[in-house]
Coordinates of C-alpha atoms and ligand atoms in Angstrom, one line a residue:
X1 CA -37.7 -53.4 9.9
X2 CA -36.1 -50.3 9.1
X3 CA -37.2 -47.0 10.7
X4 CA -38.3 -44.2 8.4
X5 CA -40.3 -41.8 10.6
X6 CA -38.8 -40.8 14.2
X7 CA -42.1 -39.8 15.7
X8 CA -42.5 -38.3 19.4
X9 CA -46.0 -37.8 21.8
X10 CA -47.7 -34.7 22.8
X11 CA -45.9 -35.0 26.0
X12 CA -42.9 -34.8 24.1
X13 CA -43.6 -31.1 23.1
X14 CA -40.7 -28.7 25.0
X15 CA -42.1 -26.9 27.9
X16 CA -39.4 -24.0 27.4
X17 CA -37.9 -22.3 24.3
X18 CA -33.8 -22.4 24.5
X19 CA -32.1 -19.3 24.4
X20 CA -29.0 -18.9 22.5
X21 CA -28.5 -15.7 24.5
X22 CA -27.3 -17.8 27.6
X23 CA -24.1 -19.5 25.8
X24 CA -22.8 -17.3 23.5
X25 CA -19.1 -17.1 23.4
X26 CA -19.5 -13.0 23.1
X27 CA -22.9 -10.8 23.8
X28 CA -25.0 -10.0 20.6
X29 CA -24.1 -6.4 19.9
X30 CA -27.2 -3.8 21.3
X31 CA -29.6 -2.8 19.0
X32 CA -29.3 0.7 18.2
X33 CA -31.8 3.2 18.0
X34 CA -31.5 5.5 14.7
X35 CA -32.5 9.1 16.3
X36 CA -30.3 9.1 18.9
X37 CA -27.9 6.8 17.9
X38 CA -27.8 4.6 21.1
X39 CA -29.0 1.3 22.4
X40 CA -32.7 1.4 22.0
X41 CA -34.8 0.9 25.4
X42 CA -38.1 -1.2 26.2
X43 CA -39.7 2.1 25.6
X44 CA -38.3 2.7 22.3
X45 CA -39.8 -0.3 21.5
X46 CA -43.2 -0.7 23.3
X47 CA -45.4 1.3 20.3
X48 CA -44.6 -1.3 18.2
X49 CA -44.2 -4.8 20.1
X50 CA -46.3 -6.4 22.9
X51 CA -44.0 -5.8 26.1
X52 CA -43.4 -9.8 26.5
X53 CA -41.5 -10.0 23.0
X54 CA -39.7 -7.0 24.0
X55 CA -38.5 -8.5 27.0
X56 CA -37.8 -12.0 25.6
X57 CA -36.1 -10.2 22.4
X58 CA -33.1 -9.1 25.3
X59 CA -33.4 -11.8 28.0
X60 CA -30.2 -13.3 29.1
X61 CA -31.8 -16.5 30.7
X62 CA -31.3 -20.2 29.1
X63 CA -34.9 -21.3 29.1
X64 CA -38.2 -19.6 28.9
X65 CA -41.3 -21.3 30.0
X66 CA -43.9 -21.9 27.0
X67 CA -47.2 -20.7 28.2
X68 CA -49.9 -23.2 28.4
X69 CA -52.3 -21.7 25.7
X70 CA -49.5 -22.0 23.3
X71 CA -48.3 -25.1 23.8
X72 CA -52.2 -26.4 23.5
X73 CA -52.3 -24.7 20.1
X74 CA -49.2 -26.8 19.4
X75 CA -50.4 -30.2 19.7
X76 CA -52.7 -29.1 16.5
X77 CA -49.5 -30.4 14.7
X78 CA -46.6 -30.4 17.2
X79 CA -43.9 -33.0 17.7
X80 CA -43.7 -32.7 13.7
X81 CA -41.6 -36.0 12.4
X82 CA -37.9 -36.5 11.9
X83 CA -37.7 -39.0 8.8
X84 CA -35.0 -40.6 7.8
X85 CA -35.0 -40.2 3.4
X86 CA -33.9 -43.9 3.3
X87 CA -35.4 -43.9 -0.8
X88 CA -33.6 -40.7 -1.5
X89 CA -30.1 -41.8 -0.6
X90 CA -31.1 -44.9 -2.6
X91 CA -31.6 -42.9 -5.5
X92 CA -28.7 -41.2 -4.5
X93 CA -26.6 -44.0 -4.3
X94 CA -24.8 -42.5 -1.4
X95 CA -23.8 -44.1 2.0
X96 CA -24.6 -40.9 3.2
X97 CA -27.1 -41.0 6.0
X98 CA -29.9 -37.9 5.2
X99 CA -32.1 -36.8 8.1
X100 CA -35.0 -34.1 7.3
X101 CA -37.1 -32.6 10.0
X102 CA -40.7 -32.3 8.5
X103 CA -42.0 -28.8 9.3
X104 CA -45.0 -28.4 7.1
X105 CA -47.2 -30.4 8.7
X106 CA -48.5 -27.1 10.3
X107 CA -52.1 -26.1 9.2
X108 CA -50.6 -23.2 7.1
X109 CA -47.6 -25.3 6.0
X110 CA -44.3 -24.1 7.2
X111 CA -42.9 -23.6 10.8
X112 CA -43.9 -20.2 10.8
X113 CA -46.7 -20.5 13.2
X114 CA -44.2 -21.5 16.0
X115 CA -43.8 -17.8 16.5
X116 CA -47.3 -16.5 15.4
X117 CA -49.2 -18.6 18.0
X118 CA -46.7 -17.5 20.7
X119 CA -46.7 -13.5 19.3
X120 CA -50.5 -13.8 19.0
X121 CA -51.0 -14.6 22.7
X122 CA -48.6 -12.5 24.2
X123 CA -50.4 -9.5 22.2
X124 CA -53.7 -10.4 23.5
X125 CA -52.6 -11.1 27.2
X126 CA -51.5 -7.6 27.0
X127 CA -55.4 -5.9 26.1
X128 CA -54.3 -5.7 21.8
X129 CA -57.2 -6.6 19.3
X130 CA -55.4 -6.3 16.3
X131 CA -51.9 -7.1 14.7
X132 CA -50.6 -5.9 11.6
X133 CA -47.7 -7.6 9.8
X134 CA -46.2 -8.3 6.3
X135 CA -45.7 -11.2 3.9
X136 CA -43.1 -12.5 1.5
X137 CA -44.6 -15.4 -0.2
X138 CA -47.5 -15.9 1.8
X139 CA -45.9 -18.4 5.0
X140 CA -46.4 -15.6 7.3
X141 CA -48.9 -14.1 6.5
X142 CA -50.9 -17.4 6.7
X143 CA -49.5 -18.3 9.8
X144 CA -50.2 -14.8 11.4
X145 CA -53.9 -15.2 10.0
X146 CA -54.2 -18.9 11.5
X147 CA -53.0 -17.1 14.7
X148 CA -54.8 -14.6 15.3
X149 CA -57.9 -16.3 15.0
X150 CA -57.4 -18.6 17.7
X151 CA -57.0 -16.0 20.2
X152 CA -59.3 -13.8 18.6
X153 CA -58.4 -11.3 17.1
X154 CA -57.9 -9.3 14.1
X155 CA -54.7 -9.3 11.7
X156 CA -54.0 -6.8 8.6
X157 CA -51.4 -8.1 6.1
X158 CA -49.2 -6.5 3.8
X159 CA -48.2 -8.5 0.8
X160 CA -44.9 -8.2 -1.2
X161 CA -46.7 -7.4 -4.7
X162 CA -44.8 -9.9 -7.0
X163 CA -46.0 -12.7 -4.6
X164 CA -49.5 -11.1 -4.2
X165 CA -49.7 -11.4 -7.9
X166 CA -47.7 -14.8 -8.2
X167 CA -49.6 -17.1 -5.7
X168 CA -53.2 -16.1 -5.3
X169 CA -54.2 -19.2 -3.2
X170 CA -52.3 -17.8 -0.1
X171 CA -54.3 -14.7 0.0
X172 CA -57.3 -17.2 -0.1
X173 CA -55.8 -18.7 2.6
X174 CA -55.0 -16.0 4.6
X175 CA -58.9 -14.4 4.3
X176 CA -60.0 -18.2 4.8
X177 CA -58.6 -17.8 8.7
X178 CA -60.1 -14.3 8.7
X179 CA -57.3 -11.6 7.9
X180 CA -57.2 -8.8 5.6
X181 CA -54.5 -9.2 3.3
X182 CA -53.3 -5.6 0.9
X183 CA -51.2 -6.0 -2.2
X184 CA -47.8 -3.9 -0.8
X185 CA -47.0 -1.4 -1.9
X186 CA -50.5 0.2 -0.9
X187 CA -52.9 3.4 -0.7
X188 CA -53.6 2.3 2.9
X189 CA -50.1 3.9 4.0
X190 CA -48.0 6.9 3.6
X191 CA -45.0 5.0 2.7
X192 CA -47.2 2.6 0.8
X193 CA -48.7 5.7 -1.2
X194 CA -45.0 7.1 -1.7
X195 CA -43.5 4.4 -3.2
X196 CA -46.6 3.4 -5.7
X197 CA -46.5 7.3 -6.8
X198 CA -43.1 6.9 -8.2
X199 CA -43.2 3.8 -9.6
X200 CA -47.0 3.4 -10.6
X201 CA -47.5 -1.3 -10.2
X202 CA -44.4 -1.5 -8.2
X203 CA -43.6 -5.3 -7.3
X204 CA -42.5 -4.3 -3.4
X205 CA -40.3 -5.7 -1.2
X206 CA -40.0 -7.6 1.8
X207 CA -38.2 -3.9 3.4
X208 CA -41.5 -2.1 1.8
X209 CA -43.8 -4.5 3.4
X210 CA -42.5 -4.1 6.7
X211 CA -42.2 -0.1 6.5
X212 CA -46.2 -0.9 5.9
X213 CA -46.9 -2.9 9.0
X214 CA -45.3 -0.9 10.9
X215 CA -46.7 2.3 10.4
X216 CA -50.1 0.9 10.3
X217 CA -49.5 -0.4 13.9
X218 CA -48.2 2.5 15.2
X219 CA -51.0 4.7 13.6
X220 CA -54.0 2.6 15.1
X221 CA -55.5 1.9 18.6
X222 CA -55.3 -1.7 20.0
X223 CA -52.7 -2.2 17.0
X224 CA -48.9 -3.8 17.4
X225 CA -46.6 -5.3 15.0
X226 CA -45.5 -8.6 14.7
X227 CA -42.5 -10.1 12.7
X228 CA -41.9 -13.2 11.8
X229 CA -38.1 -13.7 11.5
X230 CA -34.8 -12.2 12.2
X231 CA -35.5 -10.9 15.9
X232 CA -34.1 -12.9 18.7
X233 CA -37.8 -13.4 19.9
X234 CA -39.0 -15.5 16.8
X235 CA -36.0 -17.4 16.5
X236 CA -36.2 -17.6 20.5
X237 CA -39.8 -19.0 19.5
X238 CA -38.8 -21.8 16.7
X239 CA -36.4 -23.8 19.0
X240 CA -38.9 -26.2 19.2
X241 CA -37.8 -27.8 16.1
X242 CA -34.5 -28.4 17.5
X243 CA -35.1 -29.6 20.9
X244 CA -37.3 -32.3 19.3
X245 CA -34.9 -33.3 16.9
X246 CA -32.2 -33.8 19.9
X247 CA -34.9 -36.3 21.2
X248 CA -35.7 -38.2 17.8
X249 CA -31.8 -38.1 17.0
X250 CA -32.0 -40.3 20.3
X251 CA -34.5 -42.3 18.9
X252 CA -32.9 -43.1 15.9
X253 CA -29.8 -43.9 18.2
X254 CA -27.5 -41.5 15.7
X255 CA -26.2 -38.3 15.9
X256 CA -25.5 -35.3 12.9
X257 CA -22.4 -34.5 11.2
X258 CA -23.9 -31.6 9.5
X259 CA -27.5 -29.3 9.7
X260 CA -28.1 -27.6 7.2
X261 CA -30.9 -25.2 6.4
X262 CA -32.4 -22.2 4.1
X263 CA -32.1 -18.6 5.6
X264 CA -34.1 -16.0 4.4
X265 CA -34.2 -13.8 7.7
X266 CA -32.8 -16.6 9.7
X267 CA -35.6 -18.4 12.1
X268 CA -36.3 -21.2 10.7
X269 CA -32.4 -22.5 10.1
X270 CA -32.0 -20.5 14.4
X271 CA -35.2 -22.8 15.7
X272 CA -33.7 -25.7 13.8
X273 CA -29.8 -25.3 15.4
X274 CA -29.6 -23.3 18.0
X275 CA -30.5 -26.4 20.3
X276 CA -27.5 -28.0 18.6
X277 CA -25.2 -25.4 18.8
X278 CA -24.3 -25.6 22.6
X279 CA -23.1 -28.9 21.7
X280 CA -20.6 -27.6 19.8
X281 CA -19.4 -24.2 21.6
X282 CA -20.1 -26.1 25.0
X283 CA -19.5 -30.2 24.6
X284 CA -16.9 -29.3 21.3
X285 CA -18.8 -31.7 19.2
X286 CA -18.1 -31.4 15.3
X287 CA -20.7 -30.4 14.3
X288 CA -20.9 -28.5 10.9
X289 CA -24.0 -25.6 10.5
X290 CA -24.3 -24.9 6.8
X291 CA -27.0 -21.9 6.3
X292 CA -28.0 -21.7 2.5
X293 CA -29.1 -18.6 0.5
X294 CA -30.2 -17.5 -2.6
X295 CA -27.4 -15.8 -4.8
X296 CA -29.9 -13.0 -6.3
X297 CA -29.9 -12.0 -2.3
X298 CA -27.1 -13.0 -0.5
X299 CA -26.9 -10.8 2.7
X300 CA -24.2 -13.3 4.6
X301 CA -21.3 -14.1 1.6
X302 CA -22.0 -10.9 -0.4
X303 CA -22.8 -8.2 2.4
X304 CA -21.5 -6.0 5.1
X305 CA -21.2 -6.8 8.7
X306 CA -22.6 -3.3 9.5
X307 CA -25.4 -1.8 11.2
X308 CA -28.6 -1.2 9.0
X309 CA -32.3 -0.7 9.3
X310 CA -34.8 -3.5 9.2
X311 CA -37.1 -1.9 6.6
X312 CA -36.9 -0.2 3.2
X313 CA -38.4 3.3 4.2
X314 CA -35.5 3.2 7.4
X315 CA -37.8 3.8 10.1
X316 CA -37.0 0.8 12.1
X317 CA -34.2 0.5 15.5
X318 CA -30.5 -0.8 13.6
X319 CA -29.5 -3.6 13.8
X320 CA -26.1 -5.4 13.4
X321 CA -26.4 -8.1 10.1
X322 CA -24.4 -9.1 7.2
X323 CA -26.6 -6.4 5.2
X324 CA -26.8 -5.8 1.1
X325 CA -28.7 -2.2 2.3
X326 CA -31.8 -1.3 3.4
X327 CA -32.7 -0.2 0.1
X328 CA -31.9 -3.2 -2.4
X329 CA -34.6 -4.6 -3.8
X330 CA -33.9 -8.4 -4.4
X331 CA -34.7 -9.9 -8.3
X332 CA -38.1 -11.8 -8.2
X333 CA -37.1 -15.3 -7.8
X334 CA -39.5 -17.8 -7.1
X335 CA -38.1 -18.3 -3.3
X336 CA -39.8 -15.5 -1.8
X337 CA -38.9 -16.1 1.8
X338 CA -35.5 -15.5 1.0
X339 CA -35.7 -12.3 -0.6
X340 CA -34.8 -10.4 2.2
X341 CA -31.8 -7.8 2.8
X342 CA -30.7 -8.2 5.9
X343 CA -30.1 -11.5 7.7
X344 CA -31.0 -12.4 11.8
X345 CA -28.7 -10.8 13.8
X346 CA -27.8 -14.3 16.0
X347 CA -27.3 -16.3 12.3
X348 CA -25.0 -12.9 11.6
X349 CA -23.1 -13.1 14.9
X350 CA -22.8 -17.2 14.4
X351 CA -20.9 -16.9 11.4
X352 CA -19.0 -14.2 12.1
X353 CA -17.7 -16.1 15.0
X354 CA -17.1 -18.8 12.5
X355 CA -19.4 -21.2 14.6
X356 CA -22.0 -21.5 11.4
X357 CA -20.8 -21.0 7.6
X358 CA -22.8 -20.0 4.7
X359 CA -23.5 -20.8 0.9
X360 CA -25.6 -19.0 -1.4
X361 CA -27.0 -20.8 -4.9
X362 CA -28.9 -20.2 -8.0
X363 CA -32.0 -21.4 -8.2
X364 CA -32.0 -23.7 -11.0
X365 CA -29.8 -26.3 -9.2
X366 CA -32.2 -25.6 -6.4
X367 CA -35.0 -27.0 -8.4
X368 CA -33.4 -29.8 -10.1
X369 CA -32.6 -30.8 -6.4
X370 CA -36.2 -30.4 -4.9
X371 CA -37.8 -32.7 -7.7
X372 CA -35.1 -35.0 -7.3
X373 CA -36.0 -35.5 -3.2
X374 CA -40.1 -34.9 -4.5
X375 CA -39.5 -38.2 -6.6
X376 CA -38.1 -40.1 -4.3
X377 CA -39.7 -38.5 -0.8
X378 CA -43.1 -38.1 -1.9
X379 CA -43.1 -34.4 -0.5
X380 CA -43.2 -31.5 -2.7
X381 CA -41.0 -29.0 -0.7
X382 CA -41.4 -25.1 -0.8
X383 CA -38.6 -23.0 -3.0
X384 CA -36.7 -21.7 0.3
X385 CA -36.0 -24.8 2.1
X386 CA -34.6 -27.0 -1.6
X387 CA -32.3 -24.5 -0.9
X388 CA -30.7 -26.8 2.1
X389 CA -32.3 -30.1 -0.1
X390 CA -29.7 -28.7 -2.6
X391 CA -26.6 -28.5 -0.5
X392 CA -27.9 -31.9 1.1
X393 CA -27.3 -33.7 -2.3
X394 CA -24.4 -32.4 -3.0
X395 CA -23.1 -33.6 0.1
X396 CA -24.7 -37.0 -0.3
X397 CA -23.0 -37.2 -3.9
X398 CA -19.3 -36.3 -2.2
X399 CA -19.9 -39.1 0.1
X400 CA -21.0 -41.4 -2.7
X401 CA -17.2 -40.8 -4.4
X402 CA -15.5 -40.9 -0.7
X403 CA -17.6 -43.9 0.9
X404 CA -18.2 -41.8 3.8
X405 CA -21.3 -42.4 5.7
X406 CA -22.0 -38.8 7.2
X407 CA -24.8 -37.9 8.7
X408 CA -26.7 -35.1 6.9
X409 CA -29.8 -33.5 8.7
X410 CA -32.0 -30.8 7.3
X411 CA -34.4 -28.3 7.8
X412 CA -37.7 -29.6 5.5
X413 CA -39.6 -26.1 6.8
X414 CA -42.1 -26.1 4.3
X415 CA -44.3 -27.7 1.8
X416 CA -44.9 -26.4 -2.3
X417 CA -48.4 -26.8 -2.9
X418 CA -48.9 -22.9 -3.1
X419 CA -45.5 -22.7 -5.7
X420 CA -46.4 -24.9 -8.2
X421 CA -46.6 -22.1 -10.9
X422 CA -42.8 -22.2 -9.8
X423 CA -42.5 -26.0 -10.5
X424 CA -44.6 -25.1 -13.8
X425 CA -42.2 -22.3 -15.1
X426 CA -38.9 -24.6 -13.9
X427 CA -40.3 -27.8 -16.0
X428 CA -41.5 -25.5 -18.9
X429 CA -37.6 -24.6 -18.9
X430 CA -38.2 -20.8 -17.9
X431 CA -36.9 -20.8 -15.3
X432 CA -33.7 -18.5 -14.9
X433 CA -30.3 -17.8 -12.7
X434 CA -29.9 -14.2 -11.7
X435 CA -26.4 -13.4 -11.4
X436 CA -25.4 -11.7 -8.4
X437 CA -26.4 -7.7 -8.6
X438 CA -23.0 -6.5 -8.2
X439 CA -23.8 -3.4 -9.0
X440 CA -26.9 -2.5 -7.1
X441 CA -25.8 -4.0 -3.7
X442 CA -23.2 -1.6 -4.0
X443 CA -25.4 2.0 -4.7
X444 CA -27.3 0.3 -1.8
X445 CA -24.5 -0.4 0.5
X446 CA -23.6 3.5 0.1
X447 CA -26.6 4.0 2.1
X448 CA -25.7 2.4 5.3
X449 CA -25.8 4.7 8.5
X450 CA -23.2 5.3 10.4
X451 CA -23.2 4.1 14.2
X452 CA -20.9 5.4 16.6
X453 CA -17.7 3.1 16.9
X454 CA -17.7 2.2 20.7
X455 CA -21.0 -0.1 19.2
X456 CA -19.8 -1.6 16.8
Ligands
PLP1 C1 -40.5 -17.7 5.8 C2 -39.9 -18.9 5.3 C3 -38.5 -19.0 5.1 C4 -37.6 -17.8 5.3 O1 -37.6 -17.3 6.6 P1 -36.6 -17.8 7.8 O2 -36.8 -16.9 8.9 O3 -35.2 -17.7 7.2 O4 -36.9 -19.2 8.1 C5 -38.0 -20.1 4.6 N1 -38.8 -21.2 4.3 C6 -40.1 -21.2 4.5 C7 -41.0 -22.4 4.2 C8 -40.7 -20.0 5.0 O5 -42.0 -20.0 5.2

């Protein structure tokens, strides 16, 4: 009989996270701190991270030992399967082999509690009782909530606005674990309170949201912040999904040609290759890593290779990241995860050594791909991730006119159930292509600060 699902025991879970850190070809440039204007210190950081992340966000060794606690929350829905999307490249028609690694099996429904559970524990090892964070479309947020209520304690959440308004059930969700959720831009901050007071219903931003968390944390005893992408610590955190997709790869007895997967700030497409990636810089395997975005924010093929802030209201350490500008507000589209302006700085420094590459689409294609896989897979997949189903077809279709049989693997990193007014407006034929803001990006992009050159 034919294999479909590659499936692996609790034992199987990875004892350590792998990080990239140890094999890069070049060092990650530092992160700079915006005052001063020179690389930021633990200290810098400590008001606003538990001392643990801090540490792991700069370590230079390969492996870091998962605590126990975390790994125990991990068998909750950890090895997640490998399948193999045998009635898909039927429909296809394509002698294409497609691998998809099935991440929303997690309670909240994406692989973002990978990081919260690990962020959640570190912060209460080290005496917090609260942590405040945002949310794009609700996968954070959710998976912060689900956190924080294992290890007991509280968590505050900042909403983007068009997503608070657009998908209702994930605030549901998030109170259902026991959070407070805010529709961002709020009253509750001075940033927050700023940015409503010139623009009275504001829809926020992913930038906004964080300015938000932030100052909340710093501004409140027993508070830190937690992100939940783009820092090497989350995407340190998510390489889980690629160590056990080495092991079901065995399984299957096959190996990739190409991994492909979504990036909105970067962790879920990091956790999903980075375990791959020493195969290539180390073992010179080719292997091909194609990171998709969304063309109404695309940070990697449209932006700068420059330092910028993490955050709209430029309060946070700079960074070095293909960057559109702090200040550019992404059009609504439906794949809120991706609607970010800046990109992880590993993902950044990957492509600019030409070891990944990157695509960006609209999101109409997007969709017709995602019901074409739902039809055939069963699973309903999230907006951000039919990003990489997208690129996957047309990949599958090129081998279909070539005969090639290439091995196509991607990142499934969340389900749709909470984006169905999405589906609704797509099959309603609403649904719309925003062209690439030109303009905007540009007014934005005059913004960037300048960091002296010997960091650069
Ligand atoms: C958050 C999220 C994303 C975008 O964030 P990355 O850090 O790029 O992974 C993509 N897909 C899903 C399902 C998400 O929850």
């Amino acid at each position: 009989m034919e294999q479909t699902k590659f499936m692996l025991g609790e034992e199987d879970i990875p004892t350590h996270w792998y990080n990239i850190q140890a094999d890069l070809p070049e060092p990650l440039p530092p992160i700079i701190h915006p005052g001063r204007m020179d690389p930021v210190t633990p200290d810098d950081l400590a008001p606003i991270f538990a001392m643990e992340l801090i540490k792991q966000e700069v370590s230079q060794e390969r492996w870091i030992e998962i605590p126990e606690p975390v790994r125990d929350v991990y068998k909750l829905w950890r090895p997640t399967p490998l399948y193999r999307a045998r009635r898909w490249e039927q429909a296809l028609g394509t002698p294409a082999r497609i691998y998809y690694k099935w991440e929303g099996v997690s309670p909240p429904g994406s692989h973002k509690p990978n990081t919260a559970v690990a962020q959640a524990y570190y912060n209460k090892m080290e005496g917090q009782t609260r942590i405040t964070t945002e949310t794009g479309a609700g996968q954070w947020g959710s998976a912060l909530s689900f956190a924080c209520n294992l290890f007991d304690m509280e968590c505050k959440v900042y909403m983007v606005g068009i997503s608070y308004d657009q998908k209702p059930y994930r605030k549901s969700m998030i109170e259902a674990w026991g959070a407070t959720i805010v529709r961002s831009p709020s009253l509750e901050t001075s940033v927050g309170k700023k940015y409503l007071e010139e623009v009275p219903g504001h829809t926020g931003s992913l930038g906004l949201a964080i300015s938000e968390g932030v100052e909340d944390a710093v501004t409140h005893e027993g508070s830190k912040y937690a992100l939940g992408s783009v820092l090497n610590h989350v995407l340190l955190h998510q390489t889980v999904i690629g160590q056990e997709m080495k092991k079901q790869f065995e399984l299957a007895d096959d190996y990739p040609d190409m991994l492909i997967g979504c990036i909105g700030g970067g962790s879920s497409m990091a956790g999903f290759s980075l375990p791959w990636v020493t195969d290539k810089i180390k073992d010179g395997k080719d292997l091909q890593f194609i990171c998709v975005e969304p063309m109404a924010s695309p940070s990697v093929t449209k932006g700068l290779y420059k330092f910028d802030f993490g955050d709209a209201a430029a309060t946070t350490p700079l960074m070095k990241m293909y960057t559109l500008g702090h200040s550019f507000i992404p059009a609504p589209i439906h794949a809120g995860g991706l609607r970010y302006h800046g990109m992880a700085p590993i993902i950044c420094h990957l492509n600019d050594l030409g070891i990944m590459e990157t695509l960006a689409l609209h999101q109409v294609p997007v969709f017709d791909a995602a019901v074409s896989f739902a039809k055939a897979e069963g699973i309903i997949p999230a907006p951000e991730p039919s990003h990489a189903i997208k690129v996957a077809m047309d990949e599958a279709l090129k081998c279909k006119e070539t005969g090639e049989e290439k091995v196509i693997a991607f990142n499934l990193c969340g389900h749709g159930h909470f984006d169905m007014a999405a589906y609704d407006t797509y099959f309603a034929g609403d649904l719309v292509n925003y062209e690439y803001p030109a303009e905007k990006v540009a007014e934005a992009q005059k913004e960037l600060p300048e960091v002296p050159p010997e960091y650069q």
